[in-house]
CSV table of C-alpha atoms and ligand atoms in Angstrom, one decimal:
chain,number,residue,atom,x,y,z
A,1,MET,CA,-212.4,-20.8,106.8
A,2,LYS,CA,-214.0,-24.4,107.1
A,3,ARG,CA,-213.9,-24.7,103.2
A,4,GLU,CA,-210.1,-23.7,103.0
A,5,ARG,CA,-209.4,-26.3,105.8
A,6,MET,CA,-211.3,-28.9,103.4
A,7,LYS,CA,-209.5,-28.0,100.4
A,8,LYS,CA,-206.3,-28.5,102.1
A,9,ALA,CA,-207.3,-31.7,103.4
A,10,LEU,CA,-208.4,-33.0,100.0
A,11,PHE,CA,-205.1,-31.8,98.2
A,12,PRO,CA,-202.9,-34.8,99.4
A,13,VAL,CA,-205.7,-37.3,98.5
A,14,GLY,CA,-206.0,-35.7,95.0
A,15,ILE,CA,-202.0,-35.9,94.4
A,16,MET,CA,-202.1,-39.5,95.7
A,17,LEU,CA,-204.8,-40.6,93.2
A,18,LEU,CA,-202.9,-38.7,90.4
A,19,ALA,CA,-200.0,-40.7,91.3
A,20,VAL,CA,-201.7,-43.9,91.5
A,21,ALA,CA,-203.3,-43.3,87.9
A,22,VAL,CA,-199.7,-42.5,86.6
A,23,PHE,CA,-198.5,-45.7,87.9
A,24,VAL,CA,-201.1,-47.8,86.6
A,25,MET,CA,-200.6,-46.3,83.1
A,26,ILE,CA,-196.9,-47.0,83.3
A,27,VAL,CA,-197.5,-50.4,84.4
A,28,LEU,CA,-199.9,-51.1,81.8
A,29,ASP,CA,-197.4,-49.6,79.1
A,30,LEU,CA,-194.7,-51.7,80.4
A,31,THR,CA,-196.8,-55.1,80.3
A,32,LYS,CA,-197.8,-54.1,76.8
A,33,GLU,CA,-194.0,-53.4,76.1
A,34,GLN,CA,-193.0,-56.9,77.5
A,35,PHE,CA,-195.1,-59.0,75.0
A,36,LYS,CA,-193.2,-59.9,71.9
A,37,GLN,CA,-194.3,-61.9,69.1
A,38,SER,CA,-192.6,-64.6,67.3
A,39,THR,CA,-193.9,-65.8,63.9
A,40,LYS,CA,-192.9,-68.9,61.8
A,41,SER,CA,-194.5,-70.7,58.9
A,42,THR,CA,-193.2,-73.8,57.7
A,43,VAL,CA,-194.5,-77.3,56.0
A,44,ALA,CA,-195.0,-80.5,58.1
A,45,MET,CA,-197.5,-83.3,57.9
A,46,GLY,CA,-198.1,-82.6,54.3
A,47,THR,CA,-199.4,-79.2,55.1
A,48,VAL,CA,-198.7,-75.5,56.1
A,49,VAL,CA,-197.8,-75.1,59.6
A,50,THR,CA,-198.2,-71.4,61.0
A,51,GLU,CA,-197.2,-70.6,64.6
A,52,LYS,CA,-197.5,-67.3,66.4
A,53,LEU,CA,-196.3,-67.1,69.9
A,54,TYR,CA,-196.5,-64.3,72.3
A,55,GLY,CA,-194.5,-63.9,75.6
A,56,LYS,CA,-191.7,-61.9,77.3
A,57,LYS,CA,-188.9,-62.9,75.0
A,58,THR,CA,-188.7,-64.1,71.3
A,59,TYR,CA,-189.2,-68.1,71.0
A,60,GLU,CA,-187.1,-69.2,68.3
A,61,SER,CA,-186.1,-72.4,70.2
A,62,VAL,CA,-189.8,-73.2,70.8
A,63,PHE,CA,-190.4,-73.5,67.0
A,64,ASP,CA,-187.9,-76.2,67.0
A,65,ASP,CA,-189.7,-77.9,69.8
A,66,ILE,CA,-193.0,-77.6,68.0
A,67,GLU,CA,-191.7,-79.3,64.7
A,68,LYS,CA,-189.9,-82.1,66.8
A,69,THR,CA,-193.4,-82.6,68.3
A,70,ILE,CA,-195.2,-82.8,65.0
A,71,THR,CA,-192.4,-85.1,63.4
A,72,GLU,CA,-192.7,-87.6,66.5
A,73,LEU,CA,-196.4,-87.8,66.0
A,74,GLU,CA,-196.2,-88.2,62.3
A,75,ASN,CA,-193.6,-90.9,62.6
A,76,GLU,CA,-196.1,-92.9,64.9
A,77,ILE,CA,-199.5,-92.2,63.1
A,78,SER,CA,-198.8,-91.9,59.4
A,79,TRP,CA,-199.5,-94.8,57.2
A,80,ARG,CA,-197.1,-93.5,54.7
A,81,ILE,CA,-194.0,-94.0,57.1
A,82,SER,CA,-192.7,-97.2,57.1
A,83,GLY,CA,-192.3,-98.3,60.4
A,84,SER,CA,-194.7,-96.2,61.9
A,85,ALA,CA,-197.0,-97.8,64.6
A,86,VAL,CA,-199.9,-97.4,62.0
A,87,ASP,CA,-197.9,-98.9,59.3
A,88,THR,CA,-197.1,-101.8,61.4
A,89,LEU,CA,-200.8,-102.4,62.5
A,90,ASN,CA,-201.7,-102.2,58.7
A,91,LYS,CA,-199.0,-104.5,57.7
A,92,SER,CA,-199.2,-106.9,60.4
A,93,GLY,CA,-202.9,-106.6,61.9
A,94,ALA,CA,-201.6,-105.5,65.3
A,95,VAL,CA,-199.5,-103.3,67.3
A,96,VAL,CA,-198.7,-102.3,70.5
A,97,CYS,CA,-199.7,-98.8,71.2
A,98,SER,CA,-198.2,-95.7,73.2
A,99,ASP,CA,-201.0,-94.2,75.5
A,100,ARG,CA,-201.4,-91.3,73.1
A,101,LEU,CA,-202.0,-93.9,70.0
A,102,LYS,CA,-204.4,-96.1,72.1
A,103,ASN,CA,-206.4,-92.9,73.1
A,104,ALA,CA,-206.5,-91.5,69.7
A,105,LEU,CA,-207.9,-94.9,68.3
A,106,SER,CA,-210.5,-95.2,71.0
A,107,LEU,CA,-211.7,-91.6,70.2
A,108,CYS,CA,-211.9,-92.6,66.5
A,109,GLY,CA,-213.9,-95.6,67.7
A,110,GLU,CA,-216.3,-93.5,69.5
A,111,VAL,CA,-216.9,-91.2,66.8
A,112,TYR,CA,-217.1,-94.0,64.4
A,113,ALA,CA,-220.0,-95.4,66.5
A,114,SER,CA,-221.6,-92.2,67.2
A,115,SER,CA,-221.6,-91.2,63.7
A,116,GLY,CA,-223.3,-94.6,62.4
A,117,GLY,CA,-220.0,-95.2,60.5
A,118,ALA,CA,-219.8,-92.0,58.7
A,119,PHE,CA,-216.5,-91.4,60.2
A,120,ASP,CA,-214.5,-94.6,59.8
A,121,VAL,CA,-210.5,-94.7,60.0
A,122,THR,CA,-210.6,-98.3,58.4
A,123,VAL,CA,-211.5,-96.5,55.1
A,124,GLY,CA,-207.8,-96.4,54.3
A,125,LYS,CA,-208.3,-99.2,51.4
A,126,VAL,CA,-210.5,-97.1,49.5
A,127,THR,CA,-208.5,-93.7,50.2
A,128,SER,CA,-205.5,-95.4,48.9
A,129,LEU,CA,-207.6,-96.5,46.0
A,130,TRP,CA,-208.5,-92.8,44.9
A,131,LYS,CA,-205.0,-91.6,45.9
A,132,ILE,CA,-206.7,-87.9,45.8
A,133,ASP,CA,-203.6,-86.2,47.2
A,134,GLU,CA,-201.2,-87.8,44.9
A,135,GLU,CA,-200.1,-87.4,41.5
A,136,ASP,CA,-201.6,-90.5,40.2
A,137,ALA,CA,-204.9,-90.0,41.6
A,138,ALA,CA,-207.7,-91.5,39.4
A,139,VAL,CA,-211.5,-92.5,39.9
A,140,PRO,CA,-211.0,-96.1,40.8
A,141,ASP,CA,-213.1,-99.0,38.6
A,142,GLU,CA,-216.4,-100.1,40.2
A,143,LYS,CA,-214.8,-103.7,41.0
A,144,ALA,CA,-212.0,-102.4,42.7
A,145,LEU,CA,-213.8,-99.8,44.8
A,146,LYS,CA,-216.3,-102.7,45.7
A,147,LYS,CA,-213.6,-105.0,47.0
A,148,ALA,CA,-211.7,-102.1,49.0
A,149,LEU,CA,-215.2,-101.3,50.5
A,150,SER,CA,-215.7,-104.8,51.7
A,151,PHE,CA,-212.6,-104.1,54.1
A,152,VAL,CA,-214.0,-101.0,55.7
A,153,ASP,CA,-215.8,-101.8,59.0
A,154,GLY,CA,-214.4,-99.6,62.1
A,155,GLY,CA,-216.1,-102.1,64.4
A,156,LYS,CA,-213.5,-104.4,63.6
A,157,LEU,CA,-210.6,-102.2,64.9
A,158,LYS,CA,-210.4,-103.3,68.5
A,159,ILE,CA,-208.4,-102.0,71.3
A,160,ASN,CA,-207.3,-104.6,74.1
A,161,GLY,CA,-205.0,-103.1,77.0
A,162,SER,CA,-202.4,-101.6,74.8
A,163,ALA,CA,-202.8,-103.7,71.8
A,164,ALA,CA,-204.6,-102.5,68.8
A,165,THR,CA,-205.9,-105.0,66.0
A,166,ILE,CA,-207.5,-104.7,62.7
A,167,ALA,CA,-209.2,-107.6,60.7
A,168,GLU,CA,-207.2,-109.2,57.8
A,169,GLY,CA,-207.2,-106.8,54.8
A,170,GLN,CA,-208.1,-103.8,56.7
A,171,PHE,CA,-206.1,-100.6,56.3
A,172,VAL,CA,-206.0,-97.7,59.0
A,173,ASP,CA,-205.7,-93.8,57.8
A,174,LEU,CA,-205.5,-91.3,60.3
A,175,GLY,CA,-205.6,-88.8,57.8
A,176,SER,CA,-208.6,-87.1,59.4
A,177,VAL,CA,-207.5,-86.6,62.7
A,178,GLY,CA,-203.9,-85.8,62.5
A,179,LYS,CA,-203.9,-82.2,62.3
A,180,GLY,CA,-206.2,-82.1,65.1
A,181,LEU,CA,-204.1,-84.4,67.4
A,182,ALA,CA,-201.0,-82.5,66.6
A,183,CYS,CA,-202.7,-79.5,67.9
A,184,ASP,CA,-203.2,-81.6,71.3
A,185,GLU,CA,-199.6,-82.4,71.2
A,186,ILE,CA,-198.2,-78.8,70.6
A,187,ARG,CA,-200.4,-77.6,73.4
A,188,LYS,CA,-198.5,-79.9,75.8
A,189,THR,CA,-195.1,-78.5,74.4
A,190,LEU,CA,-196.3,-74.9,74.8
A,191,GLU,CA,-197.3,-75.6,78.7
A,192,GLU,CA,-193.8,-76.6,79.3
A,193,LYS,CA,-192.7,-73.2,78.2
A,194,ASP,CA,-193.0,-69.6,79.6
A,195,ILE,CA,-195.5,-68.5,76.7
A,196,TYR,CA,-198.3,-66.1,77.6
A,197,GLY,CA,-200.4,-66.9,74.4
A,198,ALA,CA,-200.3,-68.7,70.9
A,199,VAL,CA,-202.1,-69.5,67.7
A,200,VAL,CA,-200.6,-72.4,65.9
A,201,SER,CA,-202.4,-73.8,62.6
A,202,VAL,CA,-201.7,-77.3,61.3
A,203,GLY,CA,-203.5,-77.1,57.9
A,204,GLY,CA,-207.1,-76.9,58.8
A,205,SER,CA,-206.8,-77.1,62.7
A,206,VAL,CA,-206.0,-74.2,64.8
A,207,LEU,CA,-205.0,-74.2,68.3
A,208,LEU,CA,-205.6,-71.5,70.4
A,209,TYR,CA,-203.3,-71.3,73.5
A,210,GLY,CA,-203.3,-69.0,76.6
A,211,LYS,CA,-204.2,-65.3,76.2
A,212,ASN,CA,-204.1,-63.0,73.4
A,213,PRO,CA,-202.0,-59.8,74.8
A,214,THR,CA,-204.0,-57.5,72.8
A,215,SER,CA,-207.7,-58.6,73.2
A,216,ASP,CA,-209.7,-60.6,75.5
A,217,SER,CA,-210.2,-63.4,72.9
A,218,TRP,CA,-208.8,-64.8,69.9
A,219,SER,CA,-210.0,-64.1,66.1
A,220,VAL,CA,-210.1,-67.1,63.8
A,221,ALA,CA,-210.8,-66.8,60.1
A,222,VAL,CA,-213.4,-69.4,58.5
A,223,ARG,CA,-211.9,-70.1,55.1
A,224,ASP,CA,-214.2,-69.1,52.2
A,225,PRO,CA,-214.8,-72.8,50.4
A,226,ARG,CA,-215.4,-71.1,47.0
A,227,GLY,CA,-212.5,-68.3,47.2
A,228,ASP,CA,-208.8,-68.8,47.0
A,229,SER,CA,-206.8,-70.1,49.7
A,230,SER,CA,-206.4,-66.9,51.6
A,231,SER,CA,-210.0,-65.4,51.3
A,232,TYR,CA,-212.4,-66.0,54.2
A,233,MET,CA,-216.3,-65.9,54.7
A,234,GLY,CA,-216.6,-65.5,58.4
A,235,THR,CA,-214.5,-64.7,61.7
A,236,LEU,CA,-214.7,-66.7,64.9
A,237,SER,CA,-213.9,-64.9,68.2
A,238,LEU,CA,-213.0,-67.6,70.6
A,239,LYS,CA,-210.8,-67.5,74.1
A,240,SER,CA,-209.6,-70.9,73.6
A,241,GLY,CA,-209.8,-74.6,72.1
A,242,VAL,CA,-209.1,-75.9,68.6
A,243,VAL,CA,-210.9,-75.0,65.5
A,244,SER,CA,-210.9,-77.6,62.9
A,245,THR,CA,-212.4,-77.5,59.3
A,246,SER,CA,-213.1,-79.8,56.7
A,247,GLY,CA,-214.2,-78.8,53.2
A,248,ASP,CA,-214.5,-80.1,49.7
A,249,TYR,CA,-211.9,-77.6,48.3
A,250,GLU,CA,-208.9,-79.1,50.2
A,251,ARG,CA,-207.8,-81.7,47.9
A,252,VAL,CA,-209.4,-82.3,44.6
A,253,LEU,CA,-209.2,-84.7,41.8
A,254,THR,CA,-210.7,-83.0,38.6
A,255,VAL,CA,-211.8,-85.3,35.6
A,256,GLY,CA,-213.3,-83.4,32.8
A,257,ASP,CA,-215.6,-81.1,34.5
A,258,ARG,CA,-216.3,-83.4,37.6
A,259,LYS,CA,-214.6,-82.7,40.9
A,260,TYR,CA,-213.9,-85.2,43.5
A,261,HIS,CA,-212.9,-84.5,46.8
A,262,HIS,CA,-211.1,-86.2,49.7
A,263,ILE,CA,-213.8,-86.9,52.2
A,264,LEU,CA,-215.3,-90.1,51.5
A,265,ASP,CA,-218.7,-91.7,52.3
A,266,PRO,CA,-217.6,-95.0,53.9
A,267,LYS,CA,-220.9,-96.5,52.6
A,268,THR,CA,-220.2,-95.7,49.1
A,269,GLY,CA,-216.7,-95.2,48.6
A,270,TYR,CA,-217.2,-92.1,46.7
A,271,PRO,CA,-216.7,-88.5,47.9
A,272,ALA,CA,-219.5,-87.5,50.4
A,273,ASP,CA,-222.3,-85.5,49.0
A,274,SER,CA,-224.5,-84.6,51.9
A,275,GLY,CA,-225.1,-80.9,50.8
A,276,LEU,CA,-222.4,-79.5,52.8
A,277,ILE,CA,-219.4,-77.9,51.5
A,278,SER,CA,-217.4,-77.0,54.7
A,279,VAL,CA,-217.8,-77.6,58.4
A,280,THR,CA,-215.8,-75.9,61.1
A,281,VAL,CA,-215.8,-77.4,64.6
A,282,VAL,CA,-214.8,-75.7,67.8
A,283,CYS,CA,-214.2,-77.8,71.0
A,284,ASP,CA,-211.3,-78.1,73.6
A,285,SER,CA,-209.8,-81.3,72.2
A,286,GLY,CA,-207.9,-80.9,68.8
A,287,ILE,CA,-208.2,-84.7,67.9
A,288,LEU,CA,-212.1,-84.5,68.8
A,289,SER,CA,-212.8,-81.2,66.6
A,290,ASP,CA,-210.8,-82.7,63.6
A,291,ALA,CA,-212.9,-86.2,63.7
A,292,LEU,CA,-216.0,-84.3,64.1
A,293,SER,CA,-215.5,-81.8,61.3
A,294,THR,CA,-215.0,-84.8,58.9
A,295,ALA,CA,-217.9,-86.9,60.4
A,296,ALA,CA,-220.4,-84.0,60.3
A,297,PHE,CA,-219.2,-83.1,56.8
A,298,VAL,CA,-220.0,-86.7,55.8
A,299,LYS,CA,-223.5,-86.7,57.7
A,300,GLY,CA,-224.6,-83.5,56.6
A,301,LEU,CA,-226.5,-80.5,58.1
A,302,LYS,CA,-229.0,-82.5,60.5
A,303,GLY,CA,-226.9,-85.4,61.6
A,304,GLY,CA,-223.9,-83.5,61.8
A,305,ALA,CA,-225.5,-80.8,64.3
A,306,GLU,CA,-226.9,-83.8,66.4
A,307,LEU,CA,-223.4,-85.3,66.5
A,308,LEU,CA,-221.8,-82.1,67.6
A,309,GLU,CA,-224.4,-81.8,70.3
A,310,SER,CA,-223.9,-85.1,71.5
A,311,PHE,CA,-220.2,-84.3,72.0
A,312,GLY,CA,-220.7,-80.7,73.5
A,313,ALA,CA,-218.9,-79.3,70.6
A,314,GLU,CA,-220.0,-76.2,68.4
A,315,GLY,CA,-219.9,-75.5,64.6
A,316,VAL,CA,-220.3,-73.6,61.6
A,317,PHE,CA,-221.9,-75.4,58.6
A,318,ILE,CA,-221.8,-74.0,55.1
A,319,ASP,CA,-224.2,-75.6,52.5
A,320,LYS,CA,-224.1,-75.8,48.6
A,321,ASP,CA,-226.2,-72.6,48.4
A,322,LYS,CA,-223.9,-71.0,50.7
A,323,LYS,CA,-226.3,-70.7,53.6
A,324,VAL,CA,-224.5,-70.9,56.9
A,325,TYR,CA,-225.7,-72.5,60.0
A,326,VAL,CA,-224.1,-71.6,63.3
A,327,THR,CA,-224.7,-73.7,66.4
A,328,ASP,CA,-226.1,-71.8,69.6
A,329,GLY,CA,-222.8,-71.6,71.4
A,330,LEU,CA,-221.3,-69.9,68.6
A,331,SER,CA,-224.2,-67.4,67.6
A,332,ASP,CA,-222.6,-64.4,69.4
A,333,LYS,CA,-219.0,-65.5,68.4
A,334,PHE,CA,-219.4,-65.7,64.5
A,335,THR,CA,-219.4,-62.7,62.3
A,336,LEU,CA,-220.2,-63.3,58.5
A,337,ASN,CA,-218.2,-61.3,56.3
A,338,GLY,CA,-217.8,-63.3,53.1
A,339,ASP,CA,-219.6,-62.5,49.7
A,340,GLY,CA,-222.5,-64.3,48.8
A,341,TYR,CA,-223.1,-66.0,52.1
A,342,GLU,CA,-226.3,-65.8,54.2
A,343,LEU,CA,-226.7,-66.8,57.8
A,344,ALA,CA,-229.7,-69.3,57.8
A,345,GLU,CA,-231.8,-71.3,60.6
A,346,ALA,CA,-231.8,-74.9,60.6
A,347,SER,CA,-235.2,-76.3,60.4
A,348,GLU,CA,-236.4,-79.2,62.4
B,1,ADP,P1,-207.9,-82.5,56.0
B,1,ADP,O1,-207.2,-83.7,55.9
B,1,ADP,O2,-208.0,-81.8,54.7
B,1,ADP,O3,-207.8,-81.6,57.1
B,1,ADP,P2,-210.2,-83.9,57.0
B,1,ADP,O4,-209.6,-83.7,58.3
B,1,ADP,O5,-211.6,-83.9,56.8
B,1,ADP,O6,-209.5,-82.9,56.0
B,1,ADP,O7,-209.5,-85.4,56.8
B,1,ADP,C1,-209.8,-85.9,55.4
B,1,ADP,C2,-208.8,-87.1,55.4
B,1,ADP,O8,-209.5,-88.2,56.3
B,1,ADP,C3,-208.8,-87.7,53.8
B,1,ADP,O9,-207.8,-87.4,53.3
B,1,ADP,C4,-208.6,-89.3,54.0
B,1,ADP,O10,-207.4,-89.7,54.6
B,1,ADP,C5,-209.4,-89.3,55.6
B,1,ADP,N1,-210.8,-89.9,55.2
B,1,ADP,C6,-211.6,-89.6,54.3
B,1,ADP,N2,-212.9,-89.8,54.5
B,1,ADP,C7,-212.9,-90.3,55.7
B,1,ADP,C8,-214.0,-90.6,56.6
B,1,ADP,N3,-215.3,-91.0,56.2
B,1,ADP,N4,-213.7,-91.1,57.9
B,1,ADP,C9,-212.5,-91.1,58.3
B,1,ADP,N5,-211.5,-90.9,57.8
B,1,ADP,C10,-211.8,-90.5,56.2
B,2,MG,MG1,-210.9,-84.0,60.0
C-alpha cells in the first residue's frame, strides 16, 4: 500500500524531469541552429585575408568593415604608399603619429631592445635593396649592402610625445608587424558588432575572436614550412589570442641553387641563418605576436625562447632538421601531424 503511494508521488517528479530534459534538448538545438557561418577570402596588405564569422545572422556588411579597417591601417603604415605616415617619416625624418602608430612604434622599440637588435624596423634600407618580394629582386653587391647597413639602428628611432623621428638616411619598414597589427584592429571592429566568434587570418597572422560555436576552442593549423602552401605539420588548440608565423618559405629569391628568404639579420644584412625555418608565436596582442615571430626567427631557438618568455608569449619553433620545440604553455595545446617532423626538448 505504502509502495503504491510512493509510486504515485514519484510519478509527477518523473514527468517533470522528462519535461526539463526535453526542454534543454530543444534549447540546445535551437542555439545550434542560431549560429550561421559567413566566410570570405580576399587579398589585402599584399596577402590573402580569410574571414570566418559566426553569429545569429550572416555578416556580409562586416566583411566590408574589416576590409575598410585593413585599408585604413595600410594607408597609415605602409612605406609603399605615398603620403602614408611611415612614408612621411621616411621622407622627412619626422611625423606626427596617431596613438595607434605611436603605440606600434613604441612596441617595435621594446622588441628591438629586448632582442638585442635582431628585430629592427629601421632595417628598411636593406630590405628595399634586396626587394625580395618584388620582380626585380637581386642579391645586393657588398658595397651597397654595407652602406645600407650603416643606416640600420633601431635606437635612433625616437618617440617624443606624438612625434616620431629617425636619423638622416634611415628607412622604416613595418612589414614585420603589419599583419599582426591588422589582427588587433580587426578585433576592435568585431567588438562593435554582434558577433559570437570569428577567425580572421591576415597572411601569417591569425586572430581568434570570441567563441567557437561548435567546440570549446579554436583549431589553428601550423603550416608545414617544407610542404606546399596548403599543407600543415601541426595543430594548435586555443581559446583566444593571435597566432603569428614567420618562416623562410614565405618570400624567397632563388639564384641558381641558392635560396634567399625575406627575414634579414640586421647585423649582416643577409637572410637570418639561425638554424630555424619557422617560428609560431601565440599571445593576446597581434602586433606583439608578429614582432616576436620575426625576432625569434632571427635569434634562433635559445635566444628566441628566452625572448618569448620575457614577453609572456608562447611558441612553436621548427629547426632545419625538422625538430619541433614547443614552449611549456602550449605543450597540451599542440598536436604534431606532419610528415618527418619530430617533437624535441630544448637543451639548456
Ligand atoms: P611576413 O611578412 O611573411 O609575415 P614577417 O612577419 O616575419 O613575415 O616579416 C618579414 C618582413 O619584415 C620582411 O618582409 C621585411 O619587410 C621585414 N623585416 C625583415 N627582417 C627584419 C628584421 N630583422 N626586423 C624587423 N623587420 C624585418
Ligand atoms: Mg612578423
